[in-house]
Amino acid sequence: MKLVVVGGVAGGASAAARVRRLDAKAEIVMFERGEHVSFSNCALPYHLGNVVPRQESLVLMSPGAFKRSHDIEARIMSEVVKINRDRKTVTVSDLMSGETYEESYDKLVLAPGARPIMPKSIEGIDRDNVFSIRNVTDIARVKACIDRPEVENVVVVGGGFIGIETAENVVKAGKKVALIEGLDQIMAPFDYDMVQILHKELDDNGIDLHLSSTVTAIGDGSVTAVRTGADGEREEFKVPADCVIMSIGVAPETGLAKDAGLEIGETGGIRVNHNFQTSDPDIYAVGDAIEIFNMLTHKPGRLALAGPAQWEARAAADHMYGITNTYKGFIGSSCVRVFGQNAASTGLNEKTAAKAGYSFDSVMIFPNDKVGMMPDSHYMAFKLIFEVPTGKILGAQAIGRGEADKRIDVIAAMITMGATLEDLKTLELCYSPVFSTAKDVVNFGALVALNVLNDKFRQVHVSDVRGLVESGACIVDVREESEYAAGHIKGAHNIPLSQLRGRLDEIPRDVPVYVHCRSSQRSYYALCCLKGNGFDNIVNISGSFLGISLYEYFNDKTQGREPIVTQYNFN
C-alpha cells in the first residue's frame, strides 16, 4: 500500500507512524509545507519565557530521523495544492524550487490543522510587529521581536489557551503585557464564577486585563480597542504596544478538502465517520481540521487538542488494515497553568449544559488539596456539574496551586464511563497526606452534589450573594470571631459554629437565613444543626467567604463598584 499524508505534527505524523508499525512494506510519504514536520506546537509559548531555552528543542523529529527510524519519507517545504480523486493523486508544490508535480496514493490522510484567525477588518493587522503563533518559525519571529531591548509593551489579543500561555511567558521575559479578550472572561471552558480566580491571578502578576473588548486598529506604538459595557455602551481606549500577538482562535484548514468535493460539516470542519473516513472512503482526515461527535451534547463539534488528534490518527490507520474502532465521541478535557494556579476542565460547563438542553445543577467547593498540616496544602476550587434528576456527571472544573489536572482526569474517566454522583461518592482513590485527603476533592464534590440533588439542603451560588446583600437578606457567618473581624460580608451576623446551639434565639424563623463560613464545611454543619432544631428556612451559600472573595475581587477592582465585603480573604 502507498500512503500519502498531508501535514505532520500530532495527527499526520502519528498516522504515518502507526501505518508503519502495522505494515513494514507500505510506502509512506508525508508532506509538510513548513520547515518542520514534527514539533511540539503545545510547547511553543514556553520558548518565549525561556522555559524551553533552545528553539531546537521544540523540533521533535527531522525528515532524516523519520527516514532512518521509520522508513517514512517526510518532505518539508512541500505544499499539497490539489487532490485529484479521479486518478488518486495529489498535486504538490515544492516551495523551494517552485516546481509542481503529482504523487499517487492508495490511501490519503488529511491532517492540515487549523490556521490562526487574523481579521482583515483590523486596521494595521499586516504590520511587521503583529504576529500569530502556529509553528516553530512563528515562535522564533515572536521571540526575536520581544527580545529586543526597545520592546517594552506587548499586547496579546485573545484569552484562550495559547493567549494565556503566551501572556505568562512574555511577562517572564520581563515585558509589560496587556491582554485583550472579546468575551467577558478568559478561558471559555470555565464558568464565569470559577474563572474569576484566573482573572485575579493575571491581575496579581501584573497583566493589564481588558475584557469585553475588541481590537479595532493597530498603530505605531499602540493598539486601539472598544470595550462594551453591561449596558451595551461602547468605550474606545488605547494601550501601548511595541509588539502584538494575535491569538483569537483558529479556523480549520478545509480548502483542500472543499476543492476536492469532500463533505464539510455544519461546524465548518471536514466531516468524517467513526473511522475518520471522509466522504471519499480512501481519504481520511484527523486533527484540528475535522468535525467530530460530542458524546455529551450528541452534536457535532471541533476540538483542537493534541491528544485527540493522536488517537484519531491511530484509529484511521487501524481502519486501513481492518482493525475495528469503537468511537464514543469527545468530551473536551484540557488544562492550563496560569502563573501559580493550575486549572483544568472536562465535559460540559453550565453554559454548554444549558445550550444542550440538560436539566442540571452544580456545586462549588473549596476543600484542601492535601492534609492541612502539610506545608504546601492549599485550597482547591472544584465545581461539579450534574444532571437532574439522574445524578449523571456532566462536567467539572478545578483550579488551585495543587494537582487540578489529577482531579479532572478522574472526572473525565467517570464521564466517559457514564458514571453518576453515587459512583463518584465512594470511588476509591490513592491517599497519603502529602498527596490528598482521605476523602479526596472529587469525593467531597460528589457528597455535596448528592445533598443538593436529594434536597438535603438548599443552596445559592456565589453569583447570587451580591443581590442578597443589596436586598438586606439575613446572612449568618458561622466562622470564629477572629475570622469575622479579618473580613466579612457587609451586614452579616456572626454566630460562630462553636456558639450556635446556645444562640438559636438570634436566628429568625420567618425569613430565609443564608449561612456561610470560610469554605462551606462549617456552614453545612450549622445547617444540619439548625434543621435538627426545627428551622426550615436555612440556605447554604455555595463557596462561602473564600468563594465570594475570589468571585468579587477582580470585578470590584476593574468596575469600580462598591465591595460587598469589608475585606477580601483568599486563604
Coordinates of C-alpha atoms in Angstrom, one line a residue:
M1 CA 0.0 0.0 0.0
K2 CA 1.1 3.6 -0.6
L3 CA 0.0 6.1 2.0
V4 CA 0.2 9.9 1.4
V5 CA -0.2 12.1 4.5
V6 CA -0.8 15.9 4.2
G7 CA 0.5 17.6 7.3
G8 CA 2.7 16.4 10.1
V9 CA 2.8 17.2 13.8
A10 CA 0.4 15.3 16.1
G11 CA -2.2 14.0 13.6
G12 CA -0.3 13.4 10.4
A13 CA 2.9 12.1 11.9
S14 CA 1.0 9.7 14.3
A15 CA -1.0 8.3 11.3
A16 CA 2.2 7.7 9.3
A17 CA 4.0 6.1 12.3
R18 CA 1.0 3.8 13.1
V19 CA 0.8 2.6 9.5
R20 CA 4.5 1.8 9.6
R21 CA 4.0 -0.3 12.7
L22 CA 1.2 -2.2 11.0
D23 CA 2.8 -2.6 7.7
A24 CA 6.6 -2.9 7.2
K25 CA 6.3 -2.9 3.4
A26 CA 4.0 0.2 3.0
E27 CA 5.3 3.2 1.1
I28 CA 4.7 6.3 3.2
V29 CA 5.1 9.9 2.0
M30 CA 4.3 12.8 4.3
F31 CA 4.1 16.4 3.1
E32 CA 4.6 19.4 5.3
R33 CA 4.5 22.9 3.8
G34 CA 6.5 24.3 6.7
E35 CA 10.1 23.9 7.7
H36 CA 9.5 21.3 10.4
V37 CA 7.4 18.1 10.0
S38 CA 7.3 17.2 13.7
F39 CA 7.3 19.7 16.5
S40 CA 5.7 20.4 19.9
N41 CA 3.2 23.1 19.0
C42 CA 1.7 23.0 22.5
A43 CA 5.1 24.0 23.9
L44 CA 5.7 26.9 21.6
P45 CA 4.7 29.7 24.0
Y46 CA 7.2 28.4 26.6
H47 CA 10.1 29.3 24.4
L48 CA 9.2 33.0 24.9
G49 CA 9.8 32.8 28.6
N50 CA 12.9 30.5 28.3
V51 CA 11.1 27.6 30.0
V52 CA 12.2 25.9 26.8
P53 CA 15.5 27.8 26.2
R54 CA 16.5 26.3 22.9
Q55 CA 14.4 26.7 19.8
E56 CA 15.8 23.4 18.5
S57 CA 14.2 21.5 21.5
L58 CA 10.8 22.3 20.0
V59 CA 11.6 20.1 17.0
L60 CA 10.8 16.5 17.8
M61 CA 12.0 14.7 14.6
S62 CA 13.6 15.7 11.4
P63 CA 12.9 14.3 7.9
G64 CA 16.2 12.3 8.2
A65 CA 15.1 10.8 11.5
F66 CA 11.8 9.8 10.1
K67 CA 13.6 8.0 7.3
R68 CA 16.1 6.3 9.5
S69 CA 13.8 5.3 12.3
H70 CA 10.6 4.5 10.4
D71 CA 11.3 4.5 6.7
I72 CA 8.9 7.3 6.2
E73 CA 9.7 9.9 3.6
A74 CA 8.9 13.3 5.0
R75 CA 9.1 16.2 2.5
I76 CA 9.2 19.6 4.1
M77 CA 8.5 22.9 2.3
S78 CA 6.1 20.9 0.1
E79 CA 2.5 22.1 -0.1
V80 CA -0.2 19.8 -1.4
V81 CA -2.4 22.2 -3.5
K82 CA -4.9 19.8 -5.0
I83 CA -6.4 16.3 -4.6
N84 CA -7.1 14.5 -7.9
R85 CA -9.6 12.0 -6.7
D86 CA -10.4 10.6 -10.2
R87 CA -6.8 9.4 -10.6
K88 CA -5.9 9.1 -6.9
T89 CA -3.0 11.6 -6.9
V90 CA -2.2 14.8 -5.2
T91 CA -0.6 17.8 -6.8
V92 CA 2.4 19.1 -4.8
S93 CA 4.1 22.5 -5.0
D94 CA 7.8 22.4 -4.0
L95 CA 8.1 25.7 -2.2
M96 CA 11.9 25.7 -2.5
S97 CA 12.2 25.1 -6.3
G98 CA 8.8 26.4 -7.4
E99 CA 8.2 23.1 -9.3
T100 CA 4.9 21.3 -9.2
Y101 CA 4.4 17.5 -9.5
E102 CA 1.9 14.8 -8.8
E103 CA 2.2 12.0 -6.2
S104 CA -0.1 8.9 -6.3
Y105 CA -1.7 7.3 -3.3
D106 CA -3.8 4.3 -2.3
K107 CA -4.9 5.9 0.9
L108 CA -4.7 9.6 1.8
V109 CA -4.7 11.2 5.3
L110 CA -5.5 14.8 5.6
A111 CA -4.0 16.5 8.7
P112 CA -3.8 20.1 7.6
G113 CA -4.6 21.5 11.1
A114 CA -6.1 24.9 11.7
R115 CA -4.8 28.4 10.9
P116 CA -4.8 31.4 13.3
I117 CA -7.6 33.9 12.7
M118 CA -6.2 37.2 11.5
P119 CA -9.2 39.5 10.8
K120 CA -8.5 41.8 7.9
S121 CA -11.1 44.2 9.4
I122 CA -8.5 45.2 12.0
E123 CA -6.6 48.2 10.6
G124 CA -2.8 47.5 10.8
I125 CA -3.1 43.7 11.1
D126 CA -0.4 43.3 8.5
R127 CA 2.2 45.4 10.4
D128 CA 5.6 43.9 10.9
N129 CA 5.2 43.9 14.7
V130 CA 2.0 41.8 14.6
F131 CA 2.3 38.0 14.9
S132 CA 0.4 34.8 15.2
I133 CA 1.7 31.5 16.6
R134 CA 1.3 28.3 14.7
N135 CA 4.8 26.7 14.3
V136 CA 8.5 26.9 15.2
T137 CA 9.2 29.6 12.6
D138 CA 6.4 31.8 14.0
I139 CA 7.6 31.5 17.6
A140 CA 11.2 32.3 16.5
R141 CA 10.0 35.5 14.9
V142 CA 8.0 36.5 18.0
K143 CA 10.9 35.8 20.3
A144 CA 13.3 37.8 18.1
C145 CA 10.8 40.7 18.5
I146 CA 10.2 40.6 22.2
D147 CA 13.9 40.0 23.0
R148 CA 14.8 43.5 21.6
P149 CA 15.5 45.8 24.5
E150 CA 13.4 48.6 23.0
V151 CA 10.3 46.4 23.1
E152 CA 8.7 47.1 26.4
N153 CA 5.0 46.7 25.9
V154 CA 3.4 43.6 24.4
V155 CA -0.3 43.2 23.7
V156 CA -1.8 39.7 23.5
V157 CA -5.2 39.6 21.8
G158 CA -7.3 36.6 22.9
G159 CA -7.6 34.8 26.3
G160 CA -7.7 31.2 25.2
F161 CA -5.0 28.6 25.9
I162 CA -2.4 30.0 23.6
G163 CA -3.1 33.6 24.6
I164 CA -2.8 32.9 28.3
E165 CA 0.3 30.8 28.0
T166 CA 1.9 33.5 25.7
A167 CA 1.0 36.3 28.1
E168 CA 2.5 34.4 31.1
N169 CA 5.7 33.7 29.2
V170 CA 6.1 37.3 27.9
V171 CA 5.8 38.5 31.5
K172 CA 8.6 36.0 32.4
A173 CA 10.6 37.6 29.7
G174 CA 10.4 40.9 31.5
K175 CA 7.9 42.7 29.4
K176 CA 4.7 44.6 30.3
V177 CA 1.7 42.7 29.0
A178 CA -1.9 43.8 28.2
L179 CA -4.3 41.1 27.4
I180 CA -7.4 42.0 25.4
E181 CA -10.3 39.5 25.3
G182 CA -13.6 39.9 23.4
L183 CA -15.8 38.0 25.9
D184 CA -16.4 38.9 29.5
Q185 CA -14.0 36.2 30.6
I186 CA -10.9 34.4 29.6
M187 CA -10.8 30.6 29.1
A188 CA -14.2 29.7 27.7
P189 CA -14.2 26.1 29.1
F190 CA -14.6 27.5 32.6
D191 CA -17.7 29.0 34.1
Y192 CA -17.8 32.7 35.0
D193 CA -17.7 32.1 38.7
M194 CA -14.6 29.8 38.5
V195 CA -12.7 31.9 36.0
Q196 CA -12.6 34.9 38.4
I197 CA -9.8 33.0 40.2
L198 CA -7.7 33.2 37.0
H199 CA -8.6 36.8 36.4
K200 CA -7.2 37.6 39.8
E201 CA -4.1 35.6 39.1
L202 CA -3.4 37.5 35.9
D203 CA -4.0 40.8 37.7
D204 CA -1.8 39.8 40.6
N205 CA 1.0 39.1 38.2
G206 CA 0.9 42.5 36.5
I207 CA -1.1 41.7 33.4
D208 CA -3.4 44.5 32.3
L209 CA -6.5 42.6 31.5
H210 CA -9.3 44.1 29.3
L211 CA -12.4 42.0 29.0
S212 CA -15.4 42.5 26.7
S213 CA -13.1 44.4 24.4
T214 CA -12.4 44.2 20.7
V215 CA -9.3 45.4 18.9
T216 CA -10.2 47.8 16.0
A217 CA -6.8 49.1 15.0
I218 CA -3.1 48.5 15.4
G219 CA -1.0 51.6 15.1
D220 CA 2.5 52.8 15.6
G221 CA 3.2 52.1 19.3
S222 CA -0.4 51.4 20.4
V223 CA -3.5 49.3 19.9
T224 CA -7.0 50.8 19.8
A225 CA -9.9 48.7 21.2
V226 CA -13.5 49.2 22.1
R227 CA -14.9 48.0 25.4
T228 CA -18.6 47.1 25.6
G229 CA -20.2 47.6 29.0
A230 CA -23.0 45.6 30.5
D231 CA -25.5 48.3 29.4
G232 CA -24.3 48.0 25.8
E233 CA -22.4 51.3 25.9
R234 CA -19.2 51.2 23.9
E235 CA -16.0 53.0 25.0
E236 CA -12.8 53.3 22.9
F237 CA -9.4 53.1 24.6
K238 CA -5.8 52.6 23.7
V239 CA -3.0 50.6 25.2
P240 CA 0.8 50.9 24.4
A241 CA 2.1 48.2 22.1
D242 CA 5.6 47.6 20.7
C243 CA 4.6 44.1 19.7
V244 CA 1.1 42.5 19.2
I245 CA 0.5 38.8 19.3
M246 CA -2.9 37.7 17.9
S247 CA -4.5 34.6 19.5
I248 CA -8.2 35.0 19.0
G249 CA -8.8 31.5 17.7
V250 CA -8.2 29.2 14.8
A251 CA -10.2 28.1 11.7
P252 CA -9.9 24.6 10.2
E253 CA -7.8 24.3 7.1
T254 CA -10.5 22.9 4.8
G255 CA -9.7 24.5 1.5
L256 CA -8.0 21.4 0.0
A257 CA -11.0 19.2 1.1
K258 CA -13.6 21.6 -0.2
D259 CA -11.8 21.9 -3.6
A260 CA -11.8 18.1 -3.8
G261 CA -15.6 17.9 -3.2
L262 CA -15.3 16.3 0.2
E263 CA -18.2 17.0 2.6
I264 CA -17.8 19.8 5.2
G265 CA -19.8 19.5 8.4
E266 CA -22.1 22.0 10.0
T267 CA -19.4 23.4 12.3
G268 CA -17.0 24.1 9.3
G269 CA -14.7 21.1 9.8
I270 CA -14.2 18.2 7.4
R271 CA -17.0 15.6 8.0
V272 CA -15.7 12.2 9.0
N273 CA -17.3 9.0 10.2
H274 CA -16.4 7.0 13.3
N275 CA -13.4 5.5 11.4
F276 CA -12.3 9.1 10.4
Q277 CA -13.1 8.4 6.8
T278 CA -14.2 11.4 4.8
S279 CA -17.0 11.2 2.2
D280 CA -14.3 9.5 0.0
P281 CA -13.6 6.1 1.6
D282 CA -9.9 6.2 0.5
I283 CA -9.4 9.6 2.2
Y284 CA -9.1 10.0 5.9
A285 CA -8.9 13.2 8.0
V286 CA -7.7 13.8 11.5
G287 CA -6.8 16.6 13.9
D288 CA -7.9 20.2 14.1
A289 CA -9.5 20.3 10.7
I290 CA -12.2 17.8 11.3
E291 CA -15.7 17.8 12.8
I292 CA -16.3 15.1 15.3
F293 CA -19.1 13.9 17.7
N294 CA -19.6 15.3 21.2
M295 CA -20.7 12.4 23.4
L296 CA -22.5 14.6 25.9
T297 CA -24.3 17.0 23.6
H298 CA -24.8 14.4 20.9
K299 CA -23.9 17.2 18.4
P300 CA -21.0 17.7 16.0
G301 CA -18.2 19.8 17.2
R302 CA -14.5 20.6 16.8
L303 CA -11.6 20.0 19.2
A304 CA -8.2 21.5 18.6
L305 CA -6.2 19.3 21.1
A306 CA -3.1 17.2 20.5
G307 CA -4.3 14.1 22.5
P308 CA -7.5 13.5 20.5
A309 CA -5.6 14.1 17.2
Q310 CA -3.2 11.3 18.1
W311 CA -5.9 8.7 18.8
E312 CA -7.9 9.8 15.8
A313 CA -4.7 9.2 13.7
R314 CA -4.3 5.8 15.2
A315 CA -7.9 4.8 14.6
A316 CA -7.7 5.9 11.0
A317 CA -4.5 3.9 10.4
D318 CA -6.0 0.9 12.1
H319 CA -9.1 1.0 9.9
M320 CA -7.0 0.9 6.7
Y321 CA -5.9 -2.5 7.9
G322 CA -9.2 -3.9 9.0
I323 CA -8.8 -3.2 12.8
T324 CA -12.2 -2.1 14.1
N325 CA -12.6 1.1 16.1
T326 CA -15.2 2.0 18.7
Y327 CA -15.7 5.8 18.9
K328 CA -17.7 7.2 21.7
G329 CA -17.1 10.8 20.9
F330 CA -15.2 13.5 22.7
I331 CA -15.9 15.3 26.0
G332 CA -13.2 18.0 25.8
S333 CA -10.7 17.7 28.6
S334 CA -8.0 20.3 29.0
C335 CA -5.7 22.0 31.4
V336 CA -3.6 25.1 31.6
R337 CA -1.2 26.8 34.1
V338 CA -1.8 30.4 34.8
F339 CA 1.3 31.6 36.8
G340 CA 0.8 29.9 40.2
Q341 CA -2.7 28.5 39.5
N342 CA -3.3 25.2 37.8
A343 CA -6.6 24.9 36.0
A344 CA -8.4 22.0 34.3
S345 CA -11.8 21.2 33.0
T346 CA -13.7 18.4 31.3
G347 CA -17.1 17.8 29.9
L348 CA -19.8 20.5 29.9
N349 CA -19.8 23.7 31.8
E350 CA -23.1 25.5 32.8
K351 CA -23.3 27.4 29.5
T352 CA -22.8 24.4 27.3
A353 CA -25.1 22.2 29.5
A354 CA -27.9 24.8 29.2
K355 CA -27.3 25.1 25.4
A356 CA -27.5 21.3 25.1
G357 CA -30.9 21.3 26.9
Y358 CA -29.9 19.5 30.1
S359 CA -31.7 19.9 33.4
F360 CA -28.7 20.3 35.6
D361 CA -27.3 21.8 38.8
S362 CA -23.8 22.4 40.1
V363 CA -21.8 22.7 43.3
M364 CA -18.7 24.7 44.1
I365 CA -16.5 23.7 46.9
F366 CA -13.1 24.8 48.3
P367 CA -11.6 21.8 50.2
N368 CA -7.8 21.4 50.8
D369 CA -5.9 19.6 48.1
K370 CA -4.0 17.7 50.7
V371 CA -4.0 17.3 54.5
G372 CA -4.0 20.8 56.1
M373 CA -0.9 20.3 58.2
M374 CA 1.2 19.7 55.1
P375 CA 3.3 22.9 54.4
D376 CA 2.2 23.1 50.7
S377 CA -1.5 22.5 51.4
H378 CA -3.8 24.9 49.6
Y379 CA -7.5 25.2 48.7
M380 CA -8.7 23.5 45.5
A381 CA -11.6 25.3 43.9
F382 CA -13.8 22.5 42.4
K383 CA -17.0 22.7 40.5
L384 CA -19.1 19.7 39.6
I385 CA -22.0 19.8 37.2
F386 CA -24.6 17.0 37.2
E387 CA -27.8 16.1 35.5
V388 CA -31.1 16.4 37.5
P389 CA -32.7 14.1 38.5
T390 CA -30.4 11.3 37.3
G391 CA -27.2 12.5 39.0
K392 CA -25.2 11.7 35.8
I393 CA -21.9 13.6 35.9
L394 CA -21.7 16.1 33.1
G395 CA -18.6 18.1 33.7
A396 CA -16.1 19.5 36.2
Q397 CA -13.6 22.3 36.7
A398 CA -10.7 22.6 39.2
I399 CA -8.4 25.5 39.9
G400 CA -5.7 25.5 42.6
R401 CA -2.0 25.5 43.3
G402 CA -2.0 21.7 43.6
E403 CA -2.9 19.0 41.1
A404 CA -6.0 20.2 39.4
D405 CA -5.4 18.1 36.4
K406 CA -5.4 14.9 38.5
R407 CA -8.9 15.7 39.8
I408 CA -10.2 16.4 36.4
D409 CA -8.7 13.3 34.9
V410 CA -10.7 11.3 37.4
I411 CA -13.9 13.1 36.4
A412 CA -13.1 12.6 32.7
A413 CA -12.8 8.9 33.2
M414 CA -16.1 8.9 35.1
I415 CA -17.9 10.8 32.4
T416 CA -16.6 8.5 29.7
M417 CA -17.9 5.5 31.6
G418 CA -21.3 7.2 32.1
A419 CA -20.9 7.4 35.9
T420 CA -23.2 9.1 38.4
L421 CA -22.7 11.0 41.6
E422 CA -23.3 7.8 43.5
D423 CA -20.4 6.2 41.6
L424 CA -18.1 9.1 42.4
K425 CA -19.1 9.3 46.1
T426 CA -17.3 6.1 47.0
L427 CA -14.7 6.0 44.3
E428 CA -11.5 4.5 45.8
L429 CA -8.5 6.7 45.2
C430 CA -4.9 6.8 46.4
Y431 CA -4.4 8.6 49.6
S432 CA -1.4 10.0 51.6
P433 CA -1.3 13.2 53.5
V434 CA 1.3 14.6 51.1
F435 CA -0.9 13.9 48.0
S436 CA -4.5 14.4 49.0
T437 CA -7.1 14.0 51.9
A438 CA -8.7 10.7 52.8
K439 CA -11.9 11.9 51.1
D440 CA -10.4 13.5 48.0
V441 CA -11.7 16.7 46.5
V442 CA -13.7 14.8 43.9
N443 CA -15.4 12.6 46.6
F444 CA -16.3 15.8 48.5
G445 CA -17.8 17.2 45.4
A446 CA -20.0 14.1 44.9
L447 CA -21.2 14.2 48.5
V448 CA -22.2 17.8 48.4
A449 CA -23.8 17.4 45.0
L450 CA -25.8 14.4 46.3
N451 CA -27.1 16.5 49.2
V452 CA -28.3 19.1 46.7
L453 CA -29.7 16.5 44.3
N454 CA -31.6 14.8 47.1
D455 CA -32.9 18.0 48.7
K456 CA -30.9 17.6 51.9
F457 CA -30.3 21.3 51.8
R458 CA -30.8 24.3 49.6
Q459 CA -28.0 26.5 48.2
V460 CA -27.3 29.8 46.5
H461 CA -24.3 30.3 44.2
V462 CA -21.6 33.0 44.8
S463 CA -23.0 34.9 41.9
D464 CA -26.3 35.5 43.9
V465 CA -24.7 36.9 47.0
R466 CA -24.4 40.5 45.9
G467 CA -28.1 40.6 45.3
L468 CA -28.7 39.2 48.8
V469 CA -26.5 41.8 50.4
E470 CA -28.0 44.6 48.5
S471 CA -31.6 43.5 49.4
G472 CA -30.8 43.2 53.1
A473 CA -31.1 39.4 53.3
C474 CA -30.4 37.7 56.6
I475 CA -26.9 36.3 56.4
V476 CA -25.2 34.4 59.2
D477 CA -21.5 33.9 59.3
V478 CA -20.5 30.9 61.4
R479 CA -16.8 31.4 61.4
E480 CA -14.9 32.3 64.6
E481 CA -14.9 35.9 65.8
S482 CA -11.3 36.5 64.7
E483 CA -12.0 35.3 61.2
Y484 CA -15.1 37.6 61.0
A485 CA -13.0 40.6 62.3
A486 CA -10.4 39.9 59.5
G487 CA -13.1 40.4 56.8
H488 CA -16.8 39.6 56.4
I489 CA -19.9 40.2 54.2
K490 CA -21.4 43.6 55.0
G491 CA -24.5 43.2 57.2
A492 CA -23.7 39.5 58.1
H493 CA -24.4 38.4 61.7
N494 CA -21.6 36.5 63.3
I495 CA -22.6 33.4 65.3
P496 CA -19.6 31.0 65.5
L497 CA -20.5 27.4 65.0
S498 CA -19.0 26.7 68.4
Q499 CA -21.6 29.0 70.0
L500 CA -24.6 28.2 67.7
R501 CA -26.5 25.9 69.9
G502 CA -26.6 28.5 72.7
R503 CA -27.7 31.3 70.4
L504 CA -30.5 29.8 68.4
D505 CA -32.8 32.6 69.6
E506 CA -30.8 35.1 67.4
I507 CA -31.8 33.4 64.2
P508 CA -35.2 34.3 62.7
R509 CA -37.7 31.7 61.7
D510 CA -39.9 33.8 59.5
V511 CA -37.4 34.7 56.7
P512 CA -34.8 32.8 54.7
V513 CA -31.4 32.6 56.5
Y514 CA -28.3 32.3 54.4
V515 CA -25.4 30.7 56.2
H516 CA -21.7 30.6 55.3
C517 CA -18.2 30.0 56.7
R518 CA -14.8 30.0 55.0
S519 CA -15.4 27.2 52.6
S520 CA -18.9 25.9 53.3
Q521 CA -18.0 22.9 55.5
R522 CA -18.8 24.5 58.9
S523 CA -21.8 26.2 57.4
Y524 CA -23.1 22.8 56.4
Y525 CA -22.7 21.6 60.0
A526 CA -24.6 24.7 61.1
L527 CA -27.3 24.0 58.6
C528 CA -27.7 20.4 59.9
C529 CA -27.9 21.7 63.4
L530 CA -30.5 24.3 62.6
K531 CA -32.6 21.9 60.6
G532 CA -32.5 19.5 63.5
N533 CA -33.8 22.3 65.7
G534 CA -36.8 23.0 63.6
F535 CA -35.5 25.7 61.2
D536 CA -36.8 25.0 57.7
N537 CA -35.7 28.3 56.1
I538 CA -31.9 27.7 56.0
V539 CA -29.9 28.1 52.8
N540 CA -26.2 27.4 52.4
I541 CA -24.0 29.8 50.4
S542 CA -22.0 27.7 48.0
G543 CA -18.3 28.5 48.1
S544 CA -18.8 30.6 51.3
F545 CA -16.5 33.6 52.1
L546 CA -13.5 32.3 50.2
G547 CA -15.6 31.8 47.1
I548 CA -17.2 35.2 47.5
S549 CA -13.9 37.0 47.9
L550 CA -12.5 35.3 44.8
Y551 CA -15.6 36.0 42.8
E552 CA -16.0 39.6 43.7
Y553 CA -12.4 40.9 43.8
F554 CA -11.5 41.4 40.1
N555 CA -14.9 42.8 39.1
D556 CA -14.9 45.2 42.1
K557 CA -11.4 46.4 41.2
T558 CA -11.9 46.9 37.5
Q559 CA -15.5 48.1 37.5
G560 CA -15.1 50.4 40.4
R561 CA -18.2 49.0 42.2
E562 CA -18.7 49.0 46.0
P563 CA -17.4 45.8 47.6
I564 CA -19.9 43.7 49.5
V565 CA -17.2 42.6 51.9
T566 CA -15.3 44.6 54.4
Q567 CA -12.0 42.9 53.4
Y568 CA -11.3 40.1 50.9
N569 CA -9.7 36.9 52.2
F570 CA -8.1 34.5 49.8
N571 CA -6.7 32.0 52.3

